[in-house]
PDB file of C-alpha atoms in Angstrom:
ATOM      1  CA  GLU D   1     113.923 136.904  96.758  1.00 75.00           C
ATOM      2  CA  LEU D   2     111.503 137.063  93.880  1.00 76.00           C
ATOM      3  CA  VAL D   3     114.120 135.484  91.545  1.00 76.00           C
ATOM      4  CA  VAL D   4     114.605 132.650  94.035  1.00 74.00           C
ATOM      5  CA  ARG D   5     110.895 132.069  94.296  1.00 74.00           C
ATOM      6  CA  VAL D   6     110.447 131.944  90.506  1.00 73.00           C
ATOM      7  CA  LYS D   7     113.413 129.560  90.156  1.00 71.00           C
ATOM      8  CA  ASN D   8     111.881 127.268  92.776  1.00 69.00           C
ATOM      9  CA  LEU D   9     108.515 127.352  91.091  1.00 66.00           C
ATOM     10  CA  LEU D  10     110.002 126.526  87.634  1.00 67.00           C
ATOM     11  CA  TRP D  11     112.077 123.782  89.252  1.00 63.00           C
ATOM     12  CA  ARG D  12     108.974 122.238  90.887  1.00 61.00           C
ATOM     13  CA  ILE D  13     107.106 122.287  87.590  1.00 62.00           C
ATOM     14  CA  ASP D  14     110.013 120.537  85.937  1.00 62.00           C
ATOM     15  CA  LEU D  15     110.098 117.960  88.714  1.00 56.00           C
ATOM     16  CA  ALA D  16     106.395 117.348  88.401  1.00 54.00           C
ATOM     17  CA  ARG D  17     106.775 116.717  84.647  1.00 53.00           C
ATOM     18  CA  GLN D  18     109.613 114.241  85.368  1.00 54.00           C
ATOM     19  CA  ALA D  19     107.489 112.388  87.884  1.00 50.00           C
ATOM     20  CA  GLN D  20     105.037 111.263  85.255  1.00 51.00           C
ATOM     21  CA  PRO D  21     105.820 107.680  84.260  1.00 49.00           C
ATOM     22  CA  HIS D  22     105.397 106.519  80.733  1.00 50.00           C
ATOM     23  CA  THR D  23     103.207 103.640  81.686  1.00 51.00           C
ATOM     24  CA  GLN D  24      99.401 103.427  81.688  1.00 55.00           C
ATOM     25  CA  ASP D  25      99.164 102.484  85.348  1.00 72.00           C
ATOM     26  CA  ASN D  26     101.306 105.344  86.591  1.00 87.00           C
ATOM     27  CA  CYS D  27     103.814 103.063  88.086  1.00 92.00           C
ATOM     28  CA  TYR D  28     107.626 103.002  88.040  1.00 94.00           C
ATOM     29  CA  ARG D  29     108.822  99.422  88.290  1.00 95.00           C
ATOM     30  CA  PHE D  30     112.292  98.570  89.574  1.00 95.00           C
ATOM     31  CA  ALA D  31     113.783  95.519  91.284  1.00 94.00           C
ATOM     32  CA  GLY D  32     110.406  93.981  92.053  1.00 95.00           C
ATOM     33  CA  TYR D  33     108.953  97.220  93.368  1.00 96.00           C
ATOM     34  CA  CYS D  34     106.144  99.370  91.982  1.00 96.00           C
ATOM     35  CA  LEU D  35     106.032 103.057  92.880  1.00 96.00           C
ATOM     36  CA  ASN D  36     102.594 104.439  91.948  1.00 94.00           C
ATOM     37  CA  VAL D  37     102.807 108.205  91.529  1.00 91.00           C
ATOM     38  CA  SER D  38      98.989 108.570  91.261  1.00 89.00           C
ATOM     39  CA  ARG D  39      98.365 107.028  94.610  1.00 91.00           C
ATOM     40  CA  HIS D  40     101.691 107.904  96.216  1.00 91.00           C
ATOM     41  CA  THR D  41     102.259 104.246  97.181  1.00 95.00           C
ATOM     42  CA  LEU D  42     105.085 101.757  97.024  1.00 97.00           C
ATOM     43  CA  GLU D  43     104.491  97.966  96.743  1.00 97.00           C
ATOM     44  CA  ARG D  44     106.710  94.900  96.537  1.00 96.00           C
ATOM     45  CA  ASP D  45     105.011  91.784  95.177  1.00 91.00           C
ATOM     46  CA  GLY D  46     101.609  93.357  95.945  1.00 89.00           C
ATOM     47  CA  GLU D  47     102.470  94.140  99.560  1.00 95.00           C
ATOM     48  CA  PRO D  48     102.334  97.841 100.497  1.00 97.00           C
ATOM     49  CA  ILE D  49     105.411  99.461 102.017  1.00 97.00           C
ATOM     50  CA  LYS D  50     104.735 102.522 104.153  1.00 97.00           C
ATOM     51  CA  LEU D  51     106.706 105.577 103.280  1.00 96.00           C
ATOM     52  CA  THR D  52     106.736 109.002 104.856  1.00 93.00           C
ATOM     53  CA  ARG D  53     106.187 111.982 102.568  1.00 90.00           C
ATOM     54  CA  ALA D  54     109.862 112.786 102.527  1.00 89.00           C
ATOM     55  CA  GLU D  55     110.866 109.130 101.779  1.00 95.00           C
ATOM     56  CA  TYR D  56     108.333 109.059  98.995  1.00 94.00           C
ATOM     57  CA  GLU D  57     109.601 112.371  97.476  1.00 92.00           C
ATOM     58  CA  MET D  58     113.197 111.171  97.631  1.00 94.00           C
ATOM     59  CA  LEU D  59     112.290 107.819  95.989  1.00 96.00           C
ATOM     60  CA  VAL D  60     110.577 109.756  93.241  1.00 94.00           C
ATOM     61  CA  ALA D  61     113.734 111.689  92.668  1.00 94.00           C
ATOM     62  CA  PHE D  62     115.724 108.441  92.227  1.00 96.00           C
ATOM     63  CA  VAL D  63     113.265 106.671  89.965  1.00 96.00           C
ATOM     64  CA  THR D  64     112.953 109.724  87.695  1.00 92.00           C
ATOM     65  CA  ASN D  65     116.751 109.836  87.424  1.00 92.00           C
ATOM     66  CA  PRO D  66     117.718 106.142  87.240  1.00 87.00           C
ATOM     67  CA  GLY D  67     121.465 105.501  87.361  1.00 88.00           C
ATOM     68  CA  GLU D  68     122.218 109.239  87.696  1.00 95.00           C
ATOM     69  CA  ILE D  69     124.259 110.284  90.691  1.00 97.00           C
ATOM     70  CA  LEU D  70     122.222 112.732  92.798  1.00 97.00           C
ATOM     71  CA  SER D  71     124.263 114.917  95.168  1.00 96.00           C
ATOM     72  CA  ARG D  72     123.092 115.518  98.705  1.00 93.00           C
ATOM     73  CA  GLU D  73     122.618 119.174  97.799  1.00 92.00           C
ATOM     74  CA  ARG D  74     120.465 118.302  94.794  1.00 92.00           C
ATOM     75  CA  LEU D  75     118.378 115.922  96.893  1.00 92.00           C
ATOM     76  CA  LEU D  76     118.043 118.615  99.506  1.00 89.00           C
ATOM     77  CA  ARG D  77     116.816 121.098  96.903  1.00 86.00           C
ATOM     78  CA  MET D  78     114.263 118.531  95.685  1.00 84.00           C
ATOM     79  CA  LEU D  79     112.975 118.069  99.233  1.00 81.00           C
ATOM     80  CA  SER D  80     112.843 121.786  99.831  1.00 72.00           C
ATOM     81  CA  ALA D  81     110.907 122.321  96.634  1.00 69.00           C
ATOM     82  CA  ARG D  82     108.393 119.653  97.674  1.00 62.00           C
ATOM     83  CA  ARG D  83     107.867 121.459 101.012  1.00 64.00           C
ATOM     84  CA  VAL D  84     109.449 118.854 103.270  1.00 57.00           C
ATOM     85  CA  GLU D  85     109.818 120.507 106.668  1.00 64.00           C
ATOM     86  CA  ASN D  86     113.233 121.865 107.615  1.00 66.00           C
ATOM     87  CA  PRO D  87     115.487 119.738 105.489  1.00 67.00           C
ATOM     88  CA  ASP D  88     119.279 119.828 105.831  1.00 76.00           C
ATOM     89  CA  LEU D  89     122.105 117.666 104.586  1.00 82.00           C
ATOM     90  CA  ARG D  90     121.713 115.260 107.582  1.00 85.00           C
ATOM     91  CA  THR D  91     118.050 114.886 106.580  1.00 87.00           C
ATOM     92  CA  VAL D  92     119.203 113.482 103.249  1.00 92.00           C
ATOM     93  CA  ASP D  93     121.460 110.927 105.022  1.00 93.00           C
ATOM     94  CA  VAL D  94     118.718 109.870 107.413  1.00 94.00           C
ATOM     95  CA  LEU D  95     116.202 109.470 104.568  1.00 94.00           C
ATOM     96  CA  ILE D  96     118.750 107.339 102.604  1.00 97.00           C
ATOM     97  CA  ARG D  97     119.331 105.112 105.638  1.00 97.00           C
ATOM     98  CA  ARG D  98     115.533 104.741 106.116  1.00 97.00           C
ATOM     99  CA  LEU D  99     114.926 103.944 102.493  1.00 98.00           C
ATOM    100  CA  ARG D 100     117.720 101.373 102.535  1.00 97.00           C
ATOM    101  CA  HIS D 101     116.038  99.719 105.482  1.00 97.00           C
ATOM    102  CA  LYS D 102     112.670  99.612 103.676  1.00 97.00           C
ATOM    103  CA  LEU D 103     114.067  98.619 100.277  1.00 95.00           C
ATOM    104  CA  SER D 104     116.769  96.254  99.366  1.00 90.00           C
ATOM    105  CA  ALA D 105     119.819  97.835 100.914  1.00 87.00           C
ATOM    106  CA  ASP D 106     121.959  97.538  97.747  1.00 93.00           C
ATOM    107  CA  LEU D 107     119.477  99.514  95.638  1.00 96.00           C
ATOM    108  CA  LEU D 108     120.677 102.966  96.851  1.00 96.00           C
ATOM    109  CA  VAL D 109     124.387 103.102  96.220  1.00 96.00           C
ATOM    110  CA  THR D 110     126.742 105.697  97.702  1.00 96.00           C
ATOM    111  CA  GLN D 111     129.226 107.228  95.283  1.00 95.00           C
ATOM    112  CA  HIS D 112     131.732 108.692  97.725  1.00 95.00           C
ATOM    113  CA  GLY D 113     132.230 112.445  97.406  1.00 93.00           C
ATOM    114  CA  GLU D 114     129.473 112.705  94.768  1.00 96.00           C
ATOM    115  CA  GLY D 115     126.101 111.454  96.084  1.00 96.00           C
ATOM    116  CA  TYR D 116     123.750 108.548  95.681  1.00 97.00           C
ATOM    117  CA  PHE D 117     122.173 106.648  92.832  1.00 97.00           C
ATOM    118  CA  LEU D 118     119.496 104.043  92.228  1.00 97.00           C
ATOM    119  CA  ALA D 119     121.186 100.794  91.071  1.00 95.00           C
ATOM    120  CA  ALA D 120     118.216  99.340  89.234  1.00 94.00           C
ATOM    121  CA  ASP D 121     116.564  99.453  85.830  1.00 93.00           C
ATOM    122  CA  VAL D 122     113.384 101.526  85.917  1.00 94.00           C
ATOM    123  CA  CYS D 123     110.513 101.101  83.584  1.00 90.00           C
TER     124      CYS D 123
END
């Protein structure tokens, strides 16, 4: 159990490092959206888009790994590490569906048998 806790802690530290954008305004920009990791907000053309904590955490995972296929299991581990309550594989599917509804539906692409990826350039 101690080994699992240490691994989770190290993984959370690594995830936090990845979540720091290389811009001065702490925003990841993609497809007309701005994800501000300092304020935990998402905007499109200056208009705020409400996200739940879990939706925000999942979107951070995608923008910090642009173009990379993230398996449902990996996304689940990311949600678990960020203390999202009771995540399971169906949680990932539901969050993807909700994010697709809030974002442009074609931004989150399903790679059948592998996972999901963000189909946008991130800067």
